[in-house]
mmCIF file of C-alpha atoms (C1' of nucleotides) and ligand atoms in Angstrom:
data_model
loop_
_atom_site.group_PDB
_atom_site.id
_atom_site.type_symbol
_atom_site.label_atom_id
_atom_site.label_comp_id
_atom_site.label_asym_id
_atom_site.label_seq_id
_atom_site.Cartn_x
_atom_site.Cartn_y
_atom_site.Cartn_z
ATOM 1 C CA UNK A 26 90.853 5.511 272.888
ATOM 2 C CA UNK A 27 92.166 3.662 269.815
ATOM 3 C CA UNK A 28 91.352 0.127 268.524
ATOM 4 C CA UNK A 29 94.530 -2.493 267.554
ATOM 5 C CA UNK A 30 94.391 -1.613 264.116
ATOM 6 C CA UNK A 31 94.341 2.156 264.785
ATOM 7 C CA UNK A 32 97.478 2.051 267.200
ATOM 8 C CA UNK A 33 98.854 -0.192 264.734
ATOM 9 C CA UNK A 34 98.523 2.482 261.847
ATOM 10 C CA UNK A 35 99.582 5.185 264.649
ATOM 11 C CA UNK A 36 102.388 3.381 265.440
ATOM 12 C CA UNK A 37 103.636 1.514 262.682
ATOM 13 C CA UNK A 38 103.852 -2.086 264.381
ATOM 14 C CA UNK A 39 101.591 -4.535 263.355
ATOM 15 C CA UNK A 40 98.515 -5.779 265.183
ATOM 16 C CA UNK A 41 100.165 -8.927 265.773
ATOM 17 C CA UNK A 42 103.524 -7.598 267.054
ATOM 18 C CA UNK A 43 101.122 -5.115 269.161
ATOM 19 C CA UNK A 44 99.797 -8.478 270.851
ATOM 20 C CA UNK A 45 103.088 -10.297 270.514
ATOM 21 C CA UNK A 46 104.690 -6.811 272.679
ATOM 22 C CA UNK A 47 101.670 -7.196 275.089
ATOM 23 C CA UNK A 48 102.472 -11.032 275.933
ATOM 24 C CA UNK A 49 105.903 -9.388 276.524
ATOM 25 C CA UNK A 50 104.499 -6.890 278.891
ATOM 26 C CA UNK A 51 105.696 -4.040 276.544
ATOM 27 C CA UNK A 52 102.263 -2.817 275.852
ATOM 28 C CA UNK A 53 99.471 -2.453 277.280
ATOM 29 C CA UNK A 54 95.856 -1.721 276.652
ATOM 30 C CA UNK A 55 94.173 -0.431 279.529
ATOM 31 C CA UNK A 56 90.511 -1.423 278.714
ATOM 32 C CA UNK A 57 88.472 -4.131 276.891
ATOM 33 C CA UNK A 58 85.068 -3.534 274.834
ATOM 34 C CA UNK A 59 82.474 -6.351 276.276
ATOM 35 C CA UNK A 60 83.327 -8.452 273.229
ATOM 36 C CA UNK A 61 87.040 -8.311 274.394
ATOM 37 C CA UNK A 62 88.172 -5.897 271.784
ATOM 38 C CA UNK A 63 91.259 -3.833 273.067
ATOM 39 C CA UNK A 64 91.158 -0.184 273.673
ATOM 40 C CA UNK A 65 94.559 1.940 274.000
ATOM 41 C CA UNK A 66 94.081 5.128 276.313
ATOM 42 C CA UNK A 67 96.602 8.083 275.748
ATOM 43 C CA UNK A 68 98.435 6.652 278.340
ATOM 44 C CA UNK A 69 98.753 3.352 276.800
ATOM 45 C CA UNK A 70 99.320 5.124 273.571
ATOM 46 C CA UNK A 71 102.684 7.014 274.837
ATOM 47 C CA UNK A 72 103.940 3.807 276.062
ATOM 48 C CA UNK A 73 103.371 2.251 272.768
ATOM 49 C CA UNK A 74 105.436 4.977 271.145
ATOM 50 C CA UNK A 75 108.001 4.700 273.692
ATOM 51 C CA UNK A 76 108.336 0.976 272.933
ATOM 52 C CA UNK A 77 108.162 2.037 269.324
ATOM 53 C CA UNK A 78 111.303 4.564 269.605
ATOM 54 C CA UNK A 79 113.414 2.321 272.038
ATOM 55 C CA UNK A 80 113.127 -0.422 269.311
ATOM 56 C CA UNK A 81 114.055 1.881 266.266
ATOM 57 C CA UNK A 82 117.151 2.767 268.228
ATOM 58 C CA UNK A 83 117.768 -0.665 268.442
ATOM 59 C CA UNK A 84 117.205 -1.913 272.245
ATOM 60 C CA UNK A 85 116.363 -5.235 272.765
ATOM 61 C CA UNK A 86 113.042 -6.246 273.814
ATOM 62 C CA UNK A 87 114.370 -7.118 277.347
ATOM 63 C CA UNK A 88 116.189 -3.428 277.094
ATOM 64 C CA UNK A 89 112.895 -1.747 276.804
ATOM 65 C CA UNK A 90 111.343 -3.647 279.344
ATOM 66 C CA UNK A 91 113.794 -2.357 281.849
ATOM 67 C CA UNK A 92 113.737 1.071 280.804
ATOM 68 C CA UNK A 93 109.722 0.644 280.732
ATOM 69 C CA UNK A 94 109.633 -0.153 284.444
ATOM 70 C CA UNK A 95 112.254 2.762 285.051
ATOM 71 C CA UNK A 96 109.895 4.870 283.383
ATOM 72 C CA UNK A 97 106.873 3.998 285.156
ATOM 73 C CA UNK A 98 108.606 4.503 288.703
ATOM 74 C CA UNK A 99 111.299 7.170 288.119
ATOM 75 C CA UNK A 100 111.477 7.679 291.636
ATOM 76 C CA UNK A 101 112.583 4.264 292.355
ATOM 77 C CA UNK A 102 115.363 4.408 289.698
ATOM 78 C CA UNK A 103 118.438 6.531 289.079
ATOM 79 C CA UNK A 104 119.966 8.124 285.894
ATOM 80 C CA UNK A 105 122.906 5.601 286.396
ATOM 81 C CA UNK A 106 120.576 2.649 285.795
ATOM 82 C CA UNK A 107 119.430 4.101 282.422
ATOM 83 C CA UNK A 108 122.836 5.036 281.542
ATOM 84 C CA UNK A 109 124.276 1.097 282.295
ATOM 85 C CA UNK A 110 121.462 -0.142 279.955
ATOM 86 C CA UNK A 111 122.391 2.439 277.256
ATOM 87 C CA UNK A 112 126.097 2.262 277.708
ATOM 88 C CA UNK A 113 125.741 -1.747 277.357
ATOM 89 C CA UNK A 114 123.981 -1.221 274.248
ATOM 90 C CA UNK A 115 126.725 0.963 272.834
ATOM 91 C CA UNK A 116 129.312 -1.295 273.814
ATOM 92 C CA UNK A 117 127.327 -3.983 271.745
ATOM 93 C CA UNK A 118 126.964 -1.729 269.011
ATOM 94 C CA UNK A 119 130.417 -1.080 268.764
ATOM 95 C CA UNK A 120 131.615 -4.594 268.879
ATOM 96 C CA UNK A 121 129.278 -5.195 266.297
ATOM 97 C CA UNK A 122 130.735 -1.948 264.343
ATOM 98 C CA UNK A 123 134.163 -3.692 264.663
ATOM 99 C CA UNK A 124 133.071 -7.120 263.089
ATOM 100 C CA UNK A 125 131.214 -5.504 260.168
ATOM 101 C CA UNK A 126 134.180 -3.101 259.696
ATOM 102 C CA UNK A 127 136.727 -5.819 259.472
ATOM 103 C CA UNK A 128 134.502 -7.949 256.990
ATOM 104 C CA UNK A 129 134.051 -4.595 254.634
ATOM 105 C CA UNK A 130 137.866 -4.317 254.671
ATOM 106 C CA UNK A 131 138.297 -8.114 253.830
ATOM 107 C CA UNK A 132 135.569 -7.941 250.854
ATOM 108 C CA UNK A 133 136.627 -4.507 249.607
ATOM 109 C CA UNK A 134 140.245 -6.190 249.495
ATOM 110 C CA UNK A 135 139.134 -9.393 247.700
ATOM 111 C CA UNK A 136 136.660 -7.545 245.334
ATOM 112 C CA UNK A 137 139.898 -5.293 243.996
ATOM 113 C CA UNK A 138 141.774 -8.510 243.366
ATOM 114 C CA UNK A 139 139.622 -9.911 241.247
ATOM 115 C CA UNK A 140 138.823 -8.665 237.721
ATOM 116 C CA UNK A 141 134.893 -9.462 237.813
ATOM 117 C CA UNK A 142 134.900 -10.468 234.410
ATOM 118 C CA UNK A 143 133.369 -13.215 232.449
ATOM 119 C CA UNK A 144 136.712 -15.441 232.143
ATOM 120 C CA UNK A 145 136.617 -18.748 233.907
ATOM 121 C CA UNK A 146 137.295 -19.028 237.329
ATOM 122 C CA UNK A 147 140.234 -20.876 237.163
ATOM 123 C CA UNK A 148 142.250 -17.937 237.714
ATOM 124 C CA UNK A 149 139.920 -16.188 240.444
ATOM 125 C CA UNK A 150 141.989 -14.520 243.130
ATOM 126 C CA UNK A 151 139.041 -14.255 245.276
ATOM 127 C CA UNK A 152 138.682 -18.098 245.082
ATOM 128 C CA UNK A 153 142.806 -18.249 245.566
ATOM 129 C CA UNK A 154 142.363 -16.075 248.419
ATOM 130 C CA UNK A 155 140.045 -18.049 250.205
ATOM 131 C CA UNK A 156 141.821 -21.264 249.289
ATOM 132 C CA UNK A 157 145.069 -19.683 251.114
ATOM 133 C CA UNK A 158 142.906 -18.525 254.126
ATOM 134 C CA UNK A 159 142.833 -15.294 253.407
ATOM 135 C CA UNK A 160 141.611 -13.710 257.057
ATOM 136 C CA UNK A 161 142.589 -10.095 256.659
ATOM 137 C CA UNK A 162 142.345 -9.165 260.334
ATOM 138 C CA UNK A 163 142.923 -5.632 259.153
ATOM 139 C CA UNK A 164 141.239 -2.800 261.279
ATOM 140 C CA UNK A 165 143.043 0.429 259.692
ATOM 141 C CA UNK A 166 141.121 3.563 258.819
ATOM 142 C CA UNK A 167 137.631 2.321 257.372
ATOM 143 C CA UNK B 210 143.975 -38.664 257.556
ATOM 144 C CA UNK B 211 142.135 -37.470 260.176
ATOM 145 C CA UNK B 212 139.188 -38.012 262.207
ATOM 146 C CA UNK B 213 136.698 -35.658 263.245
ATOM 147 C CA UNK B 214 138.103 -34.540 266.433
ATOM 148 C CA UNK B 215 141.559 -34.154 264.822
ATOM 149 C CA UNK B 216 140.048 -32.007 262.165
ATOM 150 C CA UNK B 217 137.878 -30.063 264.904
ATOM 151 C CA UNK B 218 141.425 -29.376 266.387
ATOM 152 C CA UNK B 219 142.882 -28.136 263.185
ATOM 153 C CA UNK B 220 139.625 -25.959 262.319
ATOM 154 C CA UNK B 221 138.506 -24.767 265.130
ATOM 155 C CA UNK B 222 135.172 -25.579 264.305
ATOM 156 C CA UNK B 223 133.588 -28.010 266.929
ATOM 157 C CA UNK B 224 132.856 -31.987 265.725
ATOM 158 C CA UNK B 225 129.388 -30.950 266.271
ATOM 159 C CA UNK B 226 129.430 -28.060 263.507
ATOM 160 C CA UNK B 227 131.442 -30.223 261.195
ATOM 161 C CA UNK B 228 128.617 -33.021 261.227
ATOM 162 C CA UNK B 229 126.117 -29.933 260.961
ATOM 163 C CA UNK B 230 127.986 -28.537 257.539
ATOM 164 C CA UNK B 231 128.474 -32.236 256.384
ATOM 165 C CA UNK B 232 124.495 -32.319 256.513
ATOM 166 C CA UNK B 233 124.478 -28.950 254.341
ATOM 167 C CA UNK B 234 127.199 -30.596 252.157
ATOM 168 C CA UNK B 235 129.975 -28.129 252.858
ATOM 169 C CA UNK B 236 132.329 -30.399 254.246
ATOM 170 C CA UNK B 237 133.023 -33.689 253.112
ATOM 171 C CA UNK B 238 134.567 -36.851 254.736
ATOM 172 C CA UNK B 239 136.136 -38.837 251.516
ATOM 173 C CA UNK B 240 136.244 -41.996 253.557
ATOM 174 C CA UNK B 241 134.785 -43.967 256.312
ATOM 175 C CA UNK B 242 136.162 -46.883 258.635
ATOM 176 C CA UNK B 243 134.335 -49.968 259.095
ATOM 177 C CA UNK B 244 132.775 -48.626 261.810
ATOM 178 C CA UNK B 245 131.257 -45.741 260.240
ATOM 179 C CA UNK B 246 133.800 -43.101 261.491
ATOM 180 C CA UNK B 247 134.449 -40.350 259.326
ATOM 181 C CA UNK B 248 138.001 -39.760 257.832
ATOM 182 C CA UNK B 249 139.087 -36.670 256.242
ATOM 183 C CA UNK B 250 142.017 -36.803 253.295
ATOM 184 C CA UNK B 251 143.982 -33.315 252.391
ATOM 185 C CA UNK B 252 141.332 -32.750 249.819
ATOM 186 C CA UNK B 253 138.750 -32.635 252.681
ATOM 187 C CA UNK B 254 140.869 -30.717 254.722
ATOM 188 C CA UNK B 255 141.368 -27.957 252.579
ATOM 189 C CA UNK B 256 137.823 -27.684 251.771
ATOM 190 C CA UNK B 257 137.031 -27.659 255.402
ATOM 191 C CA UNK B 258 139.741 -24.814 255.509
ATOM 192 C CA UNK B 259 137.960 -23.119 252.767
ATOM 193 C CA UNK B 260 134.868 -23.242 254.590
ATOM 194 C CA UNK B 261 136.265 -21.633 257.613
ATOM 195 C CA UNK B 262 137.801 -18.740 256.112
ATOM 196 C CA UNK B 263 134.952 -18.107 254.225
ATOM 197 C CA UNK B 264 132.740 -18.168 257.430
ATOM 198 C CA UNK B 265 135.179 -16.403 259.329
ATOM 199 C CA UNK B 266 134.749 -13.411 256.560
ATOM 200 C CA UNK B 267 131.203 -13.383 257.100
ATOM 201 C CA UNK B 268 129.799 -15.208 254.063
ATOM 202 C CA UNK B 269 126.508 -17.178 254.958
ATOM 203 C CA UNK B 270 126.031 -20.960 254.570
ATOM 204 C CA UNK B 271 124.239 -20.520 251.425
ATOM 205 C CA UNK B 272 126.849 -18.068 249.825
ATOM 206 C CA UNK B 273 129.566 -20.783 250.587
ATOM 207 C CA UNK B 274 128.094 -23.642 249.127
ATOM 208 C CA UNK B 275 127.991 -21.512 246.408
ATOM 209 C CA UNK B 276 131.483 -20.434 246.169
ATOM 210 C CA UNK B 277 132.414 -24.255 246.861
ATOM 211 C CA UNK B 278 130.677 -25.071 243.877
ATOM 212 C CA UNK B 279 132.695 -22.726 241.781
ATOM 213 C CA UNK B 280 135.899 -23.902 243.726
ATOM 214 C CA UNK B 281 135.264 -27.374 242.511
ATOM 215 C CA UNK B 282 134.757 -26.710 238.714
ATOM 216 C CA UNK B 283 136.090 -23.466 237.806
ATOM 217 C CA UNK B 284 135.962 -23.722 234.261
ATOM 218 C CA UNK B 285 132.507 -23.872 234.622
ATOM 219 C CA UNK B 286 132.003 -20.470 236.436
ATOM 220 C CA UNK B 287 133.296 -16.821 235.837
ATOM 221 C CA UNK B 288 134.950 -14.592 237.784
ATOM 222 C CA UNK B 289 131.943 -12.422 237.646
ATOM 223 C CA UNK B 290 129.606 -14.710 239.592
ATOM 224 C CA UNK B 291 132.375 -14.742 242.401
ATOM 225 C CA UNK B 292 132.319 -10.906 242.322
ATOM 226 C CA UNK B 293 128.534 -10.861 242.209
ATOM 227 C CA UNK B 294 128.493 -12.946 245.388
ATOM 228 C CA UNK B 295 131.278 -10.909 246.863
ATOM 229 C CA UNK B 296 129.630 -7.589 246.077
ATOM 230 C CA UNK B 297 126.363 -8.632 247.336
ATOM 231 C CA UNK B 298 127.727 -9.557 250.580
ATOM 232 C CA UNK B 299 129.469 -6.256 250.919
ATOM 233 C CA UNK B 300 126.329 -4.434 250.262
ATOM 234 C CA UNK B 301 124.688 -6.377 253.276
ATOM 235 C CA UNK B 302 127.867 -5.314 255.279
ATOM 236 C CA UNK B 303 127.458 -1.828 254.332
ATOM 237 C CA UNK B 304 123.732 -1.705 254.950
ATOM 238 C CA UNK B 305 124.041 -3.377 258.566
ATOM 239 C CA UNK B 306 127.084 -0.468 258.977
ATOM 240 C CA UNK B 307 124.962 2.476 258.212
ATOM 241 C CA UNK B 308 122.175 0.885 260.923
ATOM 242 C CA UNK B 309 124.881 0.391 263.378
ATOM 243 C CA UNK B 310 126.249 3.506 262.977
ATOM 244 C CA UNK B 311 123.077 5.275 263.292
ATOM 245 C CA UNK B 312 122.486 3.387 266.426
ATOM 246 C CA UNK B 313 125.958 4.868 267.797
ATOM 247 C CA UNK B 314 125.208 8.345 266.859
ATOM 248 C CA UNK B 315 121.930 8.002 269.068
ATOM 249 C CA UNK B 316 123.155 6.128 272.056
ATOM 250 C CA UNK B 317 126.561 8.408 272.277
ATOM 251 C CA UNK B 318 123.979 11.643 272.034
ATOM 252 C CA UNK B 319 121.544 10.054 274.643
ATOM 253 C CA UNK B 320 124.559 9.367 277.068
ATOM 254 C CA UNK B 321 126.082 13.002 276.684
ATOM 255 C CA UNK B 322 122.660 13.887 277.619
ATOM 256 C CA UNK B 323 122.318 11.955 280.891
ATOM 257 C CA UNK B 324 124.294 12.533 283.985
ATOM 258 C CA UNK B 325 124.501 9.062 285.047
ATOM 259 C CA UNK B 326 124.379 9.904 288.273
ATOM 260 C CA UNK B 327 122.777 8.529 291.580
ATOM 261 C CA UNK B 328 119.871 10.873 291.210
ATOM 262 C CA UNK B 329 116.330 10.130 290.862
ATOM 263 C CA UNK B 330 115.195 9.175 286.986
ATOM 264 C CA UNK B 331 112.572 11.723 287.591
ATOM 265 C CA UNK B 332 114.495 14.481 285.246
ATOM 266 C CA UNK B 333 116.389 11.803 283.164
ATOM 267 C CA UNK B 334 117.032 13.006 279.835
ATOM 268 C CA UNK B 335 117.031 10.023 278.142
ATOM 269 C CA UNK B 336 113.747 8.684 279.484
ATOM 270 C CA UNK B 337 112.497 11.930 278.206
ATOM 271 C CA UNK B 338 114.076 11.626 274.923
ATOM 272 C CA UNK B 339 112.669 8.240 274.774
ATOM 273 C CA UNK B 340 109.361 9.467 275.520
ATOM 274 C CA UNK B 341 109.638 12.484 272.927
ATOM 275 C CA UNK B 342 110.199 10.085 269.945
ATOM 276 C CA UNK B 343 113.976 10.651 269.996
ATOM 277 C CA UNK B 344 114.800 9.247 266.934
ATOM 278 C CA UNK B 345 118.252 10.730 266.096
ATOM 279 C CA UNK B 346 118.295 9.446 262.529
ATOM 280 C CA UNK B 347 121.592 11.567 262.242
ATOM 281 C CA UNK B 348 124.286 10.152 259.303
ATOM 282 C CA UNK B 349 127.232 12.639 259.482
ATOM 283 C CA UNK B 350 130.767 11.934 260.253
ATOM 284 C CA UNK B 351 131.029 9.145 262.593
ATOM 285 C "C1'" DT C 260 70.040 -9.325 256.762
ATOM 286 C "C1'" DA C 261 73.877 -9.866 254.603
ATOM 287 C "C1'" DT C 262 78.555 -9.394 253.465
ATOM 288 C "C1'" DA C 263 82.768 -8.078 254.811
ATOM 289 C "C1'" DA C 264 86.034 -6.271 257.568
ATOM 290 C "C1'" DG C 265 87.885 -6.570 261.911
ATOM 291 C "C1'" DC C 266 88.560 -8.570 266.232
ATOM 292 C "C1'" DT C 267 89.816 -12.699 269.549
ATOM 293 C "C1'" DT C 268 92.750 -16.689 271.333
ATOM 294 C "C1'" DA C 269 96.592 -20.287 271.931
ATOM 295 C "C1'" DG C 270 99.837 -21.680 269.494
ATOM 296 C "C1'" DA C 271 102.860 -23.258 265.433
ATOM 297 C "C1'" DG C 272 106.066 -21.852 262.057
ATOM 298 C "C1'" DC C 273 110.122 -19.071 260.939
ATOM 299 C "C1'" DT C 274 115.254 -17.279 260.070
ATOM 300 C "C1'" DG C 275 120.276 -18.914 260.609
ATOM 301 C "C1'" DA C 276 123.218 -20.916 262.918
ATOM 302 C "C1'" DC C 277 124.321 -23.989 265.558
ATOM 303 C "C1'" DT C 278 124.440 -26.695 269.937
ATOM 304 C "C1'" DC C 279 123.043 -30.592 272.570
ATOM 305 C "C1'" DT C 280 120.778 -34.732 273.560
ATOM 306 C "C1'" DA C 281 120.161 -39.876 273.862
ATOM 307 C "C1'" DA C 282 121.244 -44.330 273.203
ATOM 308 C "C1'" DG C 283 124.444 -46.832 271.928
ATOM 309 C "C1'" DG C 284 129.010 -48.728 269.066
ATOM 310 C "C1'" DT C 285 134.144 -48.855 268.924
ATOM 311 C "C1'" DC C 286 138.886 -48.396 270.114
ATOM 312 C "C1'" DA C 287 143.116 -47.496 272.963
ATOM 313 C "C1'" DA C 288 145.553 -48.095 277.106
ATOM 314 C "C1'" DC C 289 146.523 -49.775 281.368
ATOM 315 C "C1'" DG D 11 139.187 -56.550 280.341
ATOM 316 C "C1'" DT D 12 137.545 -52.855 281.773
ATOM 317 C "C1'" DT D 13 137.495 -48.025 281.992
ATOM 318 C "C1'" DG D 14 137.152 -44.261 279.653
ATOM 319 C "C1'" DA D 15 137.413 -41.254 275.446
ATOM 320 C "C1'" DC D 16 135.784 -40.908 271.067
ATOM 321 C "C1'" DC D 17 132.511 -41.854 267.617
ATOM 322 C "C1'" DT D 18 127.873 -43.040 265.466
ATOM 323 C "C1'" DT D 19 122.720 -41.223 264.257
ATOM 324 C "C1'" DA D 20 118.271 -38.982 264.288
ATOM 325 C "C1'" DG D 21 116.387 -35.580 265.918
ATOM 326 C "C1'" DA D 22 115.164 -32.255 269.251
ATOM 327 C "C1'" DG D 23 116.412 -27.219 271.193
ATOM 328 C "C1'" DT D 24 118.191 -22.653 271.409
ATOM 329 C "C1'" DC D 25 118.128 -17.627 270.592
ATOM 330 C "C1'" DA D 26 115.237 -12.729 269.269
ATOM 331 C "C1'" DG D 27 111.786 -11.047 267.450
ATOM 332 C "C1'" DC D 28 108.493 -11.576 264.848
ATOM 333 C "C1'" DT D 29 105.026 -13.755 261.412
ATOM 334 C "C1'" DC D 30 101.256 -16.391 260.679
ATOM 335 C "C1'" DT D 31 97.072 -19.965 261.049
ATOM 336 C "C1'" DA D 32 92.678 -21.462 262.330
ATOM 337 C "C1'" DA D 33 88.267 -21.121 264.117
ATOM 338 C "C1'" DG D 34 85.418 -18.489 265.402
ATOM 339 C "C1'" DC D 35 83.039 -13.755 267.635
ATOM 340 C "C1'" DT D 36 81.473 -8.717 266.683
ATOM 341 C "C1'" DT D 37 80.780 -4.640 264.029
ATOM 342 C "C1'" DA D 38 80.125 -1.660 260.181
ATOM 343 C "C1'" DT D 39 77.867 -0.675 255.827
ATOM 344 C "C1'" DA D 40 75.003 -1.353 252.306
HETATM 345 ZN ZN1 LIG E 169 139.181 -13.076 236.818
HETATM 346 ZN ZN1 LIG E 170 138.232 -13.677 240.396
HETATM 347 ZN ZN1 LIG E 171 120.402 12.418 285.507
HETATM 348 ZN ZN1 LIG E 172 119.391 10.350 283.207
#
DNA sequence: TATAAGCTTAGAGCTGACTCTAAGGTCAAC
DNA sequence: GTTGACCTTAGAGTCAGCTCTAAGCTTATA
């Protein structure tokens, strides 16, 4: 049985965050001391670590909530439900990756074009490019 | 001279967003009608388009604010200041890219491991992996 | 027994970039 | 001369995921 600060130490989540997750029904403390202190048993701890792992991977709290309800009643859920959540997350990640790669590309091109020196910015090609509407929407080999 | 809705149509920003940007001193309306309507002259329009371009590239409003103050007084600023902002943004982008690539990798591995079928999730290897603390922190060839 | 560290709660505050609302004034067209 | 589209403002609300505060108990240590 761990107290909240011990669970915090074990998971790397802050006590604040653990309480916040409890509000959202992600983490549970099966027991309370007479004074109201939270106590986490092995099952609670495993659940908290599941949450931590899922969060580290990048799942949203809403995703984690769904994954948890599958986890606690596996026979009522299918592998497909799990892959749906995972695939949807992967799609999101891929979309953000595209955006970021495009930004990366544009920024690299801008940086290459500018001397970067201590000269006055009157001739700065980055400023010029922005003025000219330089949206390099290029998506080639990253 | 454009009215706000015309500038909105021209830039693709909403009138709300234009007013919001004005609050943050990114976009300006040099003139107002007697009734208080905003009117944008050519210089205002060019500034708005600069803002739009910079935003599309991914610069934060704070970055854009700095880029604008360079733009309006180029002789008081150097190319280096411009590259500093740009490089800093690129560093941010690269960091987010790393995180997302790591997430992508993990999600792909998880998806490969799961049958994705209509079977009960009792044997689901994604759930198992999350339970086992499956943090694939792998950063190899994307 | 006293001090400090740790726990409790409801609820407010933070970030960034919008997005919208309410209540009203203005303007062009028919 | 009225309908309806457009404009104004200050300020509130939205999103996700925390993060912190205040005020007051509890527990462990010295
Ligand atoms: Zn230069
Ligand atoms: Zn330059
Ligand atoms: Zn399966
Ligand atoms: Zn499965």
